[in-house]
Structures are given as C-alpha cells and as structure tokens.
Amino acid sequence: MKLNYNKMLRITNPSQFILMSVLTSAFLAGMVFPLFSLFIKAFQDSGGSFVGLSNYVNYFSQPALFYSILNTLNVSLTTSVVSTILGFAYAYALKRTNIKFKGFFRYAALFPIFVPTVVHGIGLILLFGRQGILTQLGLEIELYGRIGIILAGIIYTFPQAFLMFYVTLHYADGRLYEAADSMGCNALTKFLRITVPEVKYTLVYSLFVCFTLAFTDFGAPKVVGGGYNVLATDLFKQVAGQFNFNMGAVVSTILLFPAILTFVADRILIAKNYSEISAKAVELKVNKNSLRDGLFFAVCFLVVAFFLIFIGALVVNAFMRFFPFERCFTLEHFRFGRAFGGMQSFVNSISMSLLTAVFGTIFVFIYTYLIEKGKGMNPLKKLGRLLSVTPIALPGMVIGLSFIFFFNSSSNPLNFIYGTVIILVLANIVYFYAVPYATASGALKKLDKEFESIAESMRIPSWKILSKVSAPLSLPAILEIFMYYFVNAMVTVSAVVFLYSADFKVASIAITHMAGAGNFAQASAMGLLILIVNLIIRSMYELYLYGIKKQADKKGADLPDD
Amino acid sequence: MLKGVSAEINKGELVCILGPSGCGKTTLLRIIAGLETADQGKVIIDGKDCTMLPPAKRNFGIVFQSYALFPNMTVEQNVLFGLSQQKDLNKAQQRAKALQVLALVDLLEHKNKYPAQLSGGQQQRTALARAIALSPGYLLLDEPLSALDAKVRARLRLEIRKIQRELGITTIMVTHDQDEALTMADRIIVMNNAVIEQVGAPRTIYENPVSTFVANFIGTMNFYKNYAGTFGVRPENIELTKNHLPGNFWTGKVSSLEFKGAMIRVYSKLHDNLEICVDLPAEKAATLELKENDTVYLKAADRHLLQYADVQEAV
C-alpha cells in the first residue's frame, strides 16, 4: 500500500518534498495570506464587519480621490511613452551604431537605479526648484505637480526601458539585414521591416513596465507632487495620515490593476519573444553612417550630461554650507539630524539590505532549484512557479499594507516580527522576488539536466550535487541576485514606508523626511551615501564578472582535437 | 508511452536498443535506470522486482549523450566524486580505484584537465570512467557516441566494446545508429512507435528482419508485390547483367548510379515503374560499363527472398 501511495504522489525523494513544502508554506505566509487579509479589509468597515462594495462606492463618490486616478493615469502614460522612446534610442545607439564611449554610456544609463526615487525628485528640485541651479540660469519650468512627477518618473523608468531594449537589440540576426541589403532596401525600410518587428514585444512590454512603475511610485510624487495628488500619495495619506485602513485597502486594490495587466502581458510576451530568436542568427555588422552616429551620440550625450549635472547638484548641495548662498566646503550635512535617525538610519539600511540579500538569495536559489531540478512533485512545482512570478505584479506599498494587516494582528503567531528589521527584510524579499527568480531559473536551466540523474546513479545525495556542482556553476547568477537584492533594498521607499519603526529608521525613509522638512542638503548627502554604497557593490560584481571572463578565455584557448 | 514492451537481458552481454528518434528507447532506458517510473509493468533485476526502487539502490552506471560531466571538476575529481561516497573505501583506496579506471579508458595523462579542455572523445571516455568507477552491476549508455565525429565514433565503438568485454559488465545501450548496433551488440532490440519490433543477434536481424520496418531501418531492402504477397530482397543479393539470364528475371532500365566508394548502387526502373536498387562491387560495375538508360536484367535467388504481410512506411 505504501508503495502505491508514493507512486500516486510521485514522492521519490522525501527530503526534497519536505523542504519544498516548507518553502512553499513560507511563501504562502509571506505573500498570499497577507494579500488575502488586505482584500478582505477592502470589503469591511473599520469595525471589521462585511460591507460589500460600499467602500468602493464611498471612494468613487469623492471627486478628489477620483481625480487622483485620472492624474495617475495621466503621468504614468506620459512617463511610459517618453521612457520607452528614450530607452529604445539609447539602447539602439549602443547596439546598432558605431558611436564612441559605449562602455561608459552603458553604465552611466544605470545611475538612477542606484538611488531612491525620492532622490530623483530631490535632484529635480535642486535643478529646477525655486532656488534651483538651472532655474537661476533662466531655465524655468513649473516643477511641482504634473511636470515634476513625469520628469522624476522618466528618470526612474528610463534605465528599465533601456535595459530591456539593450537585451533585445543584442540578439540581432545579421542575415536578415544582409538579405535586405542584397534586395536593395534603404535604411528606413530595414528599420521599419526588420528592426521594429524585432523589438515589438519589448516595445509593448516596456510600455507596460514603465507605466506600472510610474503608476505605483511613491517617493518622487511625495517630494515634487505639490498639490497634484496621485494614488500612491493618497494611499499614504489614508493610512499614515487618517488611519483609514479600509480605504487604504481600496486604493491598494486599484493600484494593483496595471500591475496585473503587466503580469498578464509578461506571461504572453515572454512566450512569444523567445520563440523568435533563431539559433542560427549571425552577428550583425553595423555599417558606417556618420549622420546616424552623430544623432545617436547626441542622444546619449544629452542623457548622460543631464545625469552628471544631476549628480553634480547633489554633490554641491551635500558638501557646501548653504548652496547657493554660502559656497564653502563642509561635511556638516553628513551629521544627520536626530529626527531623521542620524547616521544610524544609513547603517540600518545597510544591515537591512545585507540581510535581504543574504536570505533572499538563499531562499530564491534553493526554491528555484527545487522547482527546476527537484524530482517529481509536479503540482508543488507548478504552484512554486506561480508564486515566484506573482511579485512582479505587487506594488511595494501594497505589500507593506498587507503586512500590517497580516502580521500586526494579535492572533498571528508571527506577530513578534512586527516593528523589527525582520518584517522589512521579508517585505523586500517578496517585493523584489520576481527578477531574482528569473535569474536563478535561467542559470539553472542552462545546467545539464542529467547532473541529478548522474548523481542518483552514483548515490550522491542531492544537497551535495547542489553545493558542489549546481551552486558553484551558478555563482555569477547567485552574485547577481545578491547584488540586485542589496541595491534595491537600499533604495526602496514604497516597500518599507508602512513598516519601518521609530527604533529602526532606514536611509530612504530618512531622505523622504529630510525633503519633507526642506532639508535638501542632508537629503543630498544621504542620497550620495546610498549611491556610493550601491556603486561599490555593483563594481565588485562587475570586477568578478571580468575576472571569470578572463579566466574562461585562458582556459578555452587550447582545445585539443580527437 | 510504451506499449507492451517486454525483453530479457542476459548477464554480461551488450544489448543495443535501436530505433528512430521518438520510438521510446530512451524512455525504456530511463525506466530501467529508475529515473522514470512506469505506470504499469515491472523491472526485474537479478530476479528481484525493482520497479519502485530509486536509482541509487539499483547499482548501475550511466553515460548520457551530453556526458553531463561536472565542468567545475577535473577528470579525476569527476571520477572521485562518486567514489568519495563509498564509506567502505579509505581515501587512498578511492584514489587508487579512480586511477585504475582512468588507466582502463586511457586517460591517465589527462586526469588533471577540466572537461572544457578535453576533446569530444576524451570527454566521452571520462563519462565512461565515471560510470564504471563504482563497479556497478550493469551499465546504461544513452546514445553515448552520437555527439562525436564519424571517425572518433568508429574508434570508440571498438574501445567501449573492449572495455565491456574486459569487465564482463552487462550493458544496455540506446542508439539510433544501425551501424553502431550491428558492430557492437551481442543482441539488438529494435523498437518503433513504442513497441518492440524484433529481438535478436545482429546477423539474424539483418538477414531475417521480421517486419518491413526492421528491414528498412537496418540496411536497405527492395520490396515488390506479386500474386503471392509482398517480398523483400537486399540490394547486394540481386544479380545484375547486361545479357539475358536463364529462368525468371526482371528487365529494367538504369535510372541512376550512386557511387559509394567500394560499391556502386544501381537504381533501375522496371516496366511497372517499380524501382529496384542493386549493390555492385565497384570493379564489377566498371567491367559492365553501366550508363544511365542501359537495359539491364535482374535476378534474385529464392533463398534471398523474404515474404512480408504488408509494407510499412519506411523511416
């Protein structure tokens, strides 16, 4: 009987099955149950009794709140279109033209992901605000409000759009362009008939992703939004200002909408995109065209120049006594006020990010390993895949609010993590889970699928094949995941804004408070600290990649024949 | 999905499971290994029912088409990895055993290289060494040679066969290459569409294929129909002349000539458009001075004619 039971469930490896079950339960407790309690709250009154849709009726009958939706749509749409066009042009310049300094441009484009979005807003204030450097030079724009949120949104989402196109444009099939040349097609025809179809899925996906990021961002609208309300700031006001948790839950469900659309688009487009890359593709040779190169160089140059001025503004404000009036060097702005948690909040950020990176990487890698390489357990694997990709659809504030509902409930045995660093780490791990999962899954899929079979035949336990073969071979991916978790945990505001406690403030939140208090010098200083730490982590990772590439070149140099 | 597959394998013999891709031969091998579980049926090893036994308890060594060598370990470490799990051997004994199998596959001088630094043939032999290091009860080879160049493949056929004989290890090899099966196997199991078509010694299978599928898959077979049924005849068993022959014979017109080195394959069309091919030694073809559109006379001895119920689609 026992054999038959095993056969039905296909539990051929009990220890793997137990581990898989434990990790899946952890995922349920860290994501599904909290979300569930959030949804329930949207249909309850503050006393906890079921009220149907009346919260929603209430919400939509308040014109101010309803306008927030239109505002949010307005800024997100503009942001996503501009970012996508800019990201495409920038990636095209690096992959399909012969401009100089490509290496520099590539890394420079990533600058915005190393600072919190609230710093994007602060930088804009330093440039275009009332005392702004560019304002003083006569370049006046109406920063606070719609324009400011859109500009900050573009800075925030540009690197994401750029990275997506950079990957897609990398896989060019040179044969198509050669065939077109042999038929006498001109440059425009080639662009419209070959390049655009190549990137069409990425184009759509980039629009979705940028839209969702802008739709759910909190940091930038908080500092440059002025009186222009968007959903994320509304959510914050409802929860942190008026303690109206049920209305907060309602806004959260609205915030989820574009994210769910992105999620669906992601599933559909990924499947389509990968089927179209031919294994026989030939590398594209970029022909000479100095007009084109000049044009695209100008695009890259302008973007990077703006970033440099941006960083320059942060530096100037961080190191000068009182820019622009007192221009002498000082370090006093790095003595952060006690109300902002002092230097401790920066230390807290680093320890929170390290914990997130360590535990996140371990969890992602082991769980993905079981999903990709575990024996049998097909229903659990399916569930695991679904759980792993879901976080891509979850805005940070939604996770934060759902954690309040779930973990702050006195009946929850995990209640003790509330208000500690643990809940912050957990929120970060969940919030940023989807990308590390894709990285781990991609790396593990590249490994020979028979390693596990060989191990079984040689009676080597599966943990040993994981620790001695699969993990060492996936080290680049593991470090990438570590870096991704660290950098993102350092900069996130939205995932932690509802969850940090007075005893454990983090740097990104401190910056938000500094900006709120008008202390842009300290905010710039803290922003620079985060930037520097993230750049150090990223450089270490790049150095490591460079090292293994050199090693591989050396090893592969002398291949023998039979 | 395998259907009613049943076969016995004797101790110490090398059996090839031969068939076109997708015929279920790899599935059968994986079931024997315990890497996959059959929904029905039994796997009996040494008289014991092993159907539900995990691979680790079945005591086999396996070589995959991809070799699945651990790329971050040297040749010696690859072989030692399994040995290091054997608690009854101390470190020195494990090492001695590893060196012994590496000597057997002639890889001693390459033992400190990583798989990426080896040629295809050397990688293949490393995989073989790793599979036999634990002195398994039987050896499973899943298309072990198909990733190699033709020359290397031919040489390794002999080497694997030699090592298998030396160790006297029961071996099951999956392949889609008929030459490989014919040259290496003691017995061949021919599979198609998830069923076993025929089991037998290479010579028997070649000379007496029980079905038109086997006849076509292993070597070439001419088929023709007459009032008595469907008949098959191998190209090398047909006599071809330019003069009339005594007794029954066919008349045909040469449609094309195919140069195959030591042989010439002559395709001729008969009156009813049936095409028959004949293999002639190159020397004989030269004396006949055959050209396209020549009229030729063909004849096959009765003992070379094989009767079949029906002609299956050739693969």
mmCIF file of N, CA, C and O in Angstrom, chain A residues 3 6-7 10 12 375 448-461 464-465 468-470 472-473 555-556 558-562, chain B residues 30 35 37-39 52 55-56 59-60 62 64 66 68-73 81-82 85-86 114 116-122 130 134 152:
data_model
loop_
_atom_site.group_PDB
_atom_site.id
_atom_site.type_symbol
_atom_site.label_atom_id
_atom_site.label_comp_id
_atom_site.label_asym_id
_atom_site.label_seq_id
_atom_site.Cartn_x
_atom_site.Cartn_y
_atom_site.Cartn_z
ATOM 1 N N LEU A 3 3.817 1.684 -1.117
ATOM 2 C CA LEU A 3 4.432 1.909 -2.424
ATOM 3 C C LEU A 3 3.460 2.590 -3.380
ATOM 4 O O LEU A 3 3.812 3.537 -4.061
ATOM 5 N N ASN A 6 3.037 6.256 -2.580
ATOM 6 C CA ASN A 6 4.192 7.010 -3.085
ATOM 7 C C ASN A 6 4.109 7.216 -4.575
ATOM 8 O O ASN A 6 4.426 8.276 -5.096
ATOM 9 N N LYS A 7 3.677 6.165 -5.258
ATOM 10 C CA LYS A 7 3.632 6.211 -6.700
ATOM 11 C C LYS A 7 2.629 7.266 -7.165
ATOM 12 O O LYS A 7 2.883 8.015 -8.100
ATOM 13 N N ARG A 10 4.117 10.543 -6.487
ATOM 14 C CA ARG A 10 5.444 10.633 -7.070
ATOM 15 C C ARG A 10 6.442 11.284 -6.106
ATOM 16 O O ARG A 10 7.203 12.160 -6.480
ATOM 17 N N THR A 12 9.427 10.744 -4.832
ATOM 18 C CA THR A 12 10.554 9.825 -4.947
ATOM 19 C C THR A 12 11.697 10.256 -4.054
ATOM 20 O O THR A 12 12.613 9.513 -3.829
ATOM 21 N N LYS A 375 12.827 16.281 -7.939
ATOM 22 C CA LYS A 375 12.336 15.074 -8.581
ATOM 23 C C LYS A 375 10.834 14.940 -8.312
ATOM 24 O O LYS A 375 10.403 15.011 -7.171
ATOM 25 N N ASP A 448 23.362 21.171 -17.320
ATOM 26 C CA ASP A 448 22.971 19.876 -17.899
ATOM 27 C C ASP A 448 21.885 19.243 -17.038
ATOM 28 O O ASP A 448 22.035 19.107 -15.834
ATOM 29 N N LYS A 449 20.777 18.860 -17.690
ATOM 30 C CA LYS A 449 19.664 18.367 -16.897
ATOM 31 C C LYS A 449 19.921 16.955 -16.361
ATOM 32 O O LYS A 449 19.146 16.439 -15.570
ATOM 33 N N GLU A 450 21.032 16.353 -16.777
ATOM 34 C CA GLU A 450 21.318 14.993 -16.307
ATOM 35 C C GLU A 450 22.233 14.957 -15.085
ATOM 36 O O GLU A 450 22.533 13.879 -14.589
ATOM 37 N N PHE A 451 22.695 16.130 -14.601
ATOM 38 C CA PHE A 451 23.544 16.112 -13.405
ATOM 39 C C PHE A 451 22.875 15.345 -12.264
ATOM 40 O O PHE A 451 23.499 14.540 -11.587
ATOM 41 N N GLU A 452 21.578 15.603 -12.098
ATOM 42 C CA GLU A 452 20.869 14.980 -10.985
ATOM 43 C C GLU A 452 20.733 13.472 -11.199
ATOM 44 O O GLU A 452 20.828 12.698 -10.259
ATOM 45 N N SER A 453 20.531 13.080 -12.482
ATOM 46 C CA SER A 453 20.422 11.645 -12.773
ATOM 47 C C SER A 453 21.752 10.950 -12.499
ATOM 48 O O SER A 453 21.799 9.869 -11.909
ATOM 49 N N ILE A 454 22.847 11.595 -12.945
ATOM 50 C CA ILE A 454 24.177 11.042 -12.691
ATOM 51 C C ILE A 454 24.392 10.899 -11.188
ATOM 52 O O ILE A 454 24.839 9.856 -10.706
ATOM 53 N N ALA A 455 24.038 11.948 -10.458
ATOM 54 C CA ALA A 455 24.235 11.927 -9.011
ATOM 55 C C ALA A 455 23.462 10.769 -8.397
ATOM 56 O O ALA A 455 23.981 10.046 -7.543
ATOM 57 N N GLU A 456 22.235 10.570 -8.856
ATOM 58 C CA GLU A 456 21.430 9.485 -8.301
ATOM 59 C C GLU A 456 22.067 8.134 -8.585
ATOM 60 O O GLU A 456 22.118 7.270 -7.717
ATOM 61 N N SER A 457 22.569 7.972 -9.799
ATOM 62 C CA SER A 457 23.159 6.681 -10.142
ATOM 63 C C SER A 457 24.429 6.443 -9.331
ATOM 64 O O SER A 457 24.789 5.322 -9.043
ATOM 65 N N MET A 458 25.121 7.527 -8.952
ATOM 66 C CA MET A 458 26.359 7.365 -8.180
ATOM 67 C C MET A 458 26.117 7.461 -6.681
ATOM 68 O O MET A 458 27.050 7.549 -5.896
ATOM 69 N N ARG A 459 24.848 7.500 -6.308
ATOM 70 C CA ARG A 459 24.467 7.565 -4.895
ATOM 71 C C ARG A 459 25.009 8.809 -4.192
ATOM 72 O O ARG A 459 25.429 8.771 -3.046
ATOM 73 N N ILE A 460 25.058 9.917 -4.940
ATOM 74 C CA ILE A 460 25.455 11.183 -4.327
ATOM 75 C C ILE A 460 24.181 11.907 -3.916
ATOM 76 O O ILE A 460 23.280 12.068 -4.734
ATOM 77 N N PRO A 461 24.066 12.310 -2.636
ATOM 78 C CA PRO A 461 22.819 12.976 -2.224
ATOM 79 C C PRO A 461 22.622 14.302 -2.952
ATOM 80 O O PRO A 461 23.592 14.938 -3.371
ATOM 81 N N LYS A 464 24.392 17.499 -2.019
ATOM 82 C CA LYS A 464 25.810 17.555 -2.345
ATOM 83 C C LYS A 464 26.022 17.996 -3.795
ATOM 84 O O LYS A 464 26.944 18.745 -4.098
ATOM 85 N N ILE A 465 25.133 17.551 -4.673
ATOM 86 C CA ILE A 465 25.253 17.982 -6.064
ATOM 87 C C ILE A 465 24.923 19.471 -6.151
ATOM 88 O O ILE A 465 25.531 20.214 -6.926
ATOM 89 N N LYS A 468 28.111 21.251 -4.492
ATOM 90 C CA LYS A 468 29.408 21.052 -5.138
ATOM 91 C C LYS A 468 29.389 21.327 -6.643
ATOM 92 O O LYS A 468 30.426 21.546 -7.249
ATOM 93 N N VAL A 469 28.210 21.251 -7.254
ATOM 94 C CA VAL A 469 28.165 21.427 -8.708
ATOM 95 C C VAL A 469 27.243 22.585 -9.123
ATOM 96 O O VAL A 469 27.706 23.591 -9.657
ATOM 97 N N SER A 470 25.948 22.445 -8.830
ATOM 98 C CA SER A 470 24.995 23.426 -9.361
ATOM 99 C C SER A 470 25.244 24.828 -8.818
ATOM 100 O O SER A 470 25.251 25.790 -9.573
ATOM 101 N N PRO A 472 28.106 26.201 -7.368
ATOM 102 C CA PRO A 472 29.336 26.824 -7.900
ATOM 103 C C PRO A 472 29.200 27.230 -9.363
ATOM 104 O O PRO A 472 29.691 28.289 -9.759
ATOM 105 N N LEU A 473 28.518 26.408 -10.164
ATOM 106 C CA LEU A 473 28.372 26.750 -11.575
ATOM 107 C C LEU A 473 27.440 27.939 -11.770
ATOM 108 O O LEU A 473 27.511 28.630 -12.773
ATOM 109 N N LYS A 555 41.315 29.478 -20.325
ATOM 110 C CA LYS A 555 41.068 28.031 -20.315
ATOM 111 C C LYS A 555 40.720 27.506 -21.697
ATOM 112 O O LYS A 555 41.170 26.457 -22.107
ATOM 113 N N GLY A 556 39.847 28.255 -22.390
ATOM 114 C CA GLY A 556 39.350 27.766 -23.668
ATOM 115 C C GLY A 556 40.327 27.948 -24.816
ATOM 116 O O GLY A 556 40.002 27.663 -25.965
ATOM 117 N N ASP A 558 43.239 26.490 -25.669
ATOM 118 C CA ASP A 558 43.873 25.363 -26.361
ATOM 119 C C ASP A 558 42.990 24.115 -26.314
ATOM 120 O O ASP A 558 43.156 23.247 -25.484
ATOM 121 N N LEU A 559 42.047 24.065 -27.240
ATOM 122 C CA LEU A 559 41.179 22.889 -27.298
ATOM 123 C C LEU A 559 41.786 21.816 -28.194
ATOM 124 O O LEU A 559 42.148 22.081 -29.336
ATOM 125 N N PRO A 560 41.919 20.601 -27.676
ATOM 126 C CA PRO A 560 42.519 19.543 -28.491
ATOM 127 C C PRO A 560 41.514 18.951 -29.480
ATOM 128 O O PRO A 560 40.308 19.047 -29.298
ATOM 129 N N ASP A 561 42.038 18.345 -30.536
ATOM 130 C CA ASP A 561 41.201 17.576 -31.462
ATOM 131 C C ASP A 561 41.313 16.107 -31.110
ATOM 132 O O ASP A 561 42.192 15.703 -30.383
ATOM 133 N N ASP A 562 40.384 15.335 -31.659
ATOM 134 C CA ASP A 562 40.489 13.890 -31.434
ATOM 135 C C ASP A 562 41.543 13.289 -32.337
ATOM 136 O O ASP A 562 41.706 13.738 -33.454
ATOM 137 N N ARG B 30 15.442 4.827 -19.269
ATOM 138 C CA ARG B 30 15.265 5.586 -18.030
ATOM 139 C C ARG B 30 14.400 4.826 -17.033
ATOM 140 O O ARG B 30 14.554 4.988 -15.828
ATOM 141 N N LEU B 35 15.041 6.296 -13.316
ATOM 142 C CA LEU B 35 14.927 7.754 -13.416
ATOM 143 C C LEU B 35 13.509 8.145 -13.774
ATOM 144 O O LEU B 35 13.083 9.269 -13.566
ATOM 145 N N THR B 37 9.358 6.366 -13.735
ATOM 146 C CA THR B 37 8.608 5.244 -13.207
ATOM 147 C C THR B 37 7.550 4.834 -14.212
ATOM 148 O O THR B 37 6.861 5.681 -14.765
ATOM 149 N N ALA B 38 7.455 3.534 -14.420
ATOM 150 C CA ALA B 38 6.449 3.040 -15.351
ATOM 151 C C ALA B 38 5.086 3.050 -14.660
ATOM 152 O O ALA B 38 4.993 2.816 -13.465
ATOM 153 N N ASP B 39 4.033 3.367 -15.437
ATOM 154 C CA ASP B 39 2.691 3.319 -14.861
ATOM 155 C C ASP B 39 2.251 1.885 -14.633
ATOM 156 O O ASP B 39 1.514 1.583 -13.716
ATOM 157 N N MET B 52 9.839 -0.188 -8.113
ATOM 158 C CA MET B 52 9.676 1.034 -7.325
ATOM 159 C C MET B 52 10.981 1.481 -6.637
ATOM 160 O O MET B 52 10.980 2.397 -5.838
ATOM 161 N N PRO B 55 16.811 5.040 -8.115
ATOM 162 C CA PRO B 55 18.017 4.754 -8.888
ATOM 163 C C PRO B 55 19.213 4.394 -8.011
ATOM 164 O O PRO B 55 19.989 3.493 -8.348
ATOM 165 N N ALA B 56 19.337 5.076 -6.880
ATOM 166 C CA ALA B 56 20.505 4.870 -6.030
ATOM 167 C C ALA B 56 20.614 3.426 -5.547
ATOM 168 O O ALA B 56 21.689 2.944 -5.238
ATOM 169 N N ASN B 59 22.165 0.116 -8.434
ATOM 170 C CA ASN B 59 23.534 -0.275 -8.715
ATOM 171 C C ASN B 59 23.877 -0.310 -10.209
ATOM 172 O O ASN B 59 24.268 -1.328 -10.745
ATOM 173 N N PHE B 60 23.685 0.827 -10.867
ATOM 174 C CA PHE B 60 24.070 0.884 -12.279
ATOM 175 C C PHE B 60 24.965 2.101 -12.503
ATOM 176 O O PHE B 60 25.020 3.015 -11.680
ATOM 177 N N ILE B 62 25.814 5.068 -15.583
ATOM 178 C CA ILE B 62 25.126 5.563 -16.771
ATOM 179 C C ILE B 62 25.970 6.618 -17.479
ATOM 180 O O ILE B 62 26.680 7.400 -16.854
ATOM 181 N N PHE B 64 25.381 9.578 -20.434
ATOM 182 C CA PHE B 64 24.380 10.265 -21.237
ATOM 183 C C PHE B 64 24.999 10.808 -22.519
ATOM 184 O O PHE B 64 26.208 11.002 -22.610
ATOM 185 N N SER B 66 24.937 13.779 -23.520
ATOM 186 C CA SER B 66 25.629 15.043 -23.235
ATOM 187 C C SER B 66 26.830 14.820 -22.309
ATOM 188 O O SER B 66 27.535 15.754 -21.994
ATOM 189 N N ALA B 68 27.193 14.948 -19.364
ATOM 190 C CA ALA B 68 26.906 15.551 -18.050
ATOM 191 C C ALA B 68 28.110 15.484 -17.131
ATOM 192 O O ALA B 68 27.995 15.150 -15.950
ATOM 193 N N LEU B 69 29.295 15.791 -17.667
ATOM 194 C CA LEU B 69 30.479 15.877 -16.809
ATOM 195 C C LEU B 69 30.352 17.130 -15.955
ATOM 196 O O LEU B 69 29.805 18.131 -16.411
ATOM 197 N N PHE B 70 30.857 17.086 -14.736
ATOM 198 C CA PHE B 70 30.809 18.266 -13.879
ATOM 199 C C PHE B 70 31.906 19.224 -14.339
ATOM 200 O O PHE B 70 33.095 18.933 -14.180
ATOM 201 N N PRO B 71 31.530 20.359 -14.928
ATOM 202 C CA PRO B 71 32.526 21.205 -15.594
ATOM 203 C C PRO B 71 33.495 21.881 -14.624
ATOM 204 O O PRO B 71 34.566 22.321 -15.041
ATOM 205 N N ASN B 72 33.110 21.953 -13.351
ATOM 206 C CA ASN B 72 33.995 22.609 -12.391
ATOM 207 C C ASN B 72 34.928 21.631 -11.701
ATOM 208 O O ASN B 72 35.573 21.962 -10.714
ATOM 209 N N MET B 73 34.997 20.388 -12.194
ATOM 210 C CA MET B 73 35.890 19.396 -11.608
ATOM 211 C C MET B 73 36.795 18.823 -12.692
ATOM 212 O O MET B 73 36.388 18.712 -13.845
ATOM 213 N N PHE B 81 34.220 11.806 -7.427
ATOM 214 C CA PHE B 81 33.038 12.354 -6.760
ATOM 215 C C PHE B 81 32.119 11.237 -6.261
ATOM 216 O O PHE B 81 31.652 11.256 -5.124
ATOM 217 N N GLY B 82 31.887 10.255 -7.125
ATOM 218 C CA GLY B 82 31.052 9.131 -6.718
ATOM 219 C C GLY B 82 31.763 8.229 -5.721
ATOM 220 O O GLY B 82 31.178 7.782 -4.737
ATOM 221 N N GLN B 85 31.736 8.832 -1.955
ATOM 222 C CA GLN B 85 30.561 8.482 -1.160
ATOM 223 C C GLN B 85 30.662 7.066 -0.598
ATOM 224 O O GLN B 85 29.839 6.663 0.199
ATOM 225 N N GLN B 86 31.641 6.328 -1.065
ATOM 226 C CA GLN B 86 31.770 4.931 -0.643
ATOM 227 C C GLN B 86 32.542 4.868 0.661
ATOM 228 O O GLN B 86 33.764 4.964 0.692
ATOM 229 N N TYR B 114 40.284 19.933 -17.060
ATOM 230 C CA TYR B 114 38.847 20.146 -16.889
ATOM 231 C C TYR B 114 38.136 19.716 -18.177
ATOM 232 O O TYR B 114 38.738 19.734 -19.256
ATOM 233 N N ALA B 116 36.236 21.121 -20.210
ATOM 234 C CA ALA B 116 36.298 22.063 -21.330
ATOM 235 C C ALA B 116 37.631 21.973 -22.062
ATOM 236 O O ALA B 116 37.761 22.451 -23.189
ATOM 237 N N GLN B 117 38.648 21.378 -21.421
ATOM 238 C CA GLN B 117 39.962 21.279 -22.052
ATOM 239 C C GLN B 117 40.147 19.954 -22.789
ATOM 240 O O GLN B 117 41.218 19.675 -23.302
ATOM 241 N N LEU B 118 39.094 19.121 -22.800
ATOM 242 C CA LEU B 118 39.198 17.801 -23.433
ATOM 243 C C LEU B 118 38.524 17.794 -24.798
ATOM 244 O O LEU B 118 37.614 18.573 -25.057
ATOM 245 N N SER B 119 38.970 16.879 -25.657
ATOM 246 C CA SER B 119 38.272 16.668 -26.924
ATOM 247 C C SER B 119 36.987 15.887 -26.655
ATOM 248 O O SER B 119 36.802 15.345 -25.565
ATOM 249 N N GLY B 120 36.131 15.835 -27.670
ATOM 250 C CA GLY B 120 34.875 15.118 -27.514
ATOM 251 C C GLY B 120 35.071 13.666 -27.093
ATOM 252 O O GLY B 120 34.392 13.170 -26.202
ATOM 253 N N GLY B 121 36.003 13.009 -27.729
ATOM 254 C CA GLY B 121 36.269 11.610 -27.417
ATOM 255 C C GLY B 121 36.767 11.422 -25.989
ATOM 256 O O GLY B 121 36.369 10.492 -25.292
ATOM 257 N N GLN B 122 37.649 12.356 -25.563
ATOM 258 C CA GLN B 122 38.162 12.266 -24.194
ATOM 259 C C GLN B 122 37.050 12.513 -23.177
ATOM 260 O O GLN B 122 36.995 11.853 -22.133
ATOM 261 N N ARG B 130 33.732 7.471 -15.231
ATOM 262 C CA ARG B 130 32.942 7.837 -14.058
ATOM 263 C C ARG B 130 31.829 6.808 -13.827
ATOM 264 O O ARG B 130 31.526 6.446 -12.693
ATOM 265 N N LEU B 134 32.323 2.895 -9.884
ATOM 266 C CA LEU B 134 31.720 2.295 -8.696
ATOM 267 C C LEU B 134 31.477 0.796 -8.880
ATOM 268 O O LEU B 134 30.728 0.196 -8.118
ATOM 269 N N VAL B 152 35.951 9.343 -34.913
ATOM 270 C CA VAL B 152 36.102 9.106 -33.477
ATOM 271 C C VAL B 152 35.067 8.095 -33.014
ATOM 272 O O VAL B 152 35.347 7.215 -32.195
#
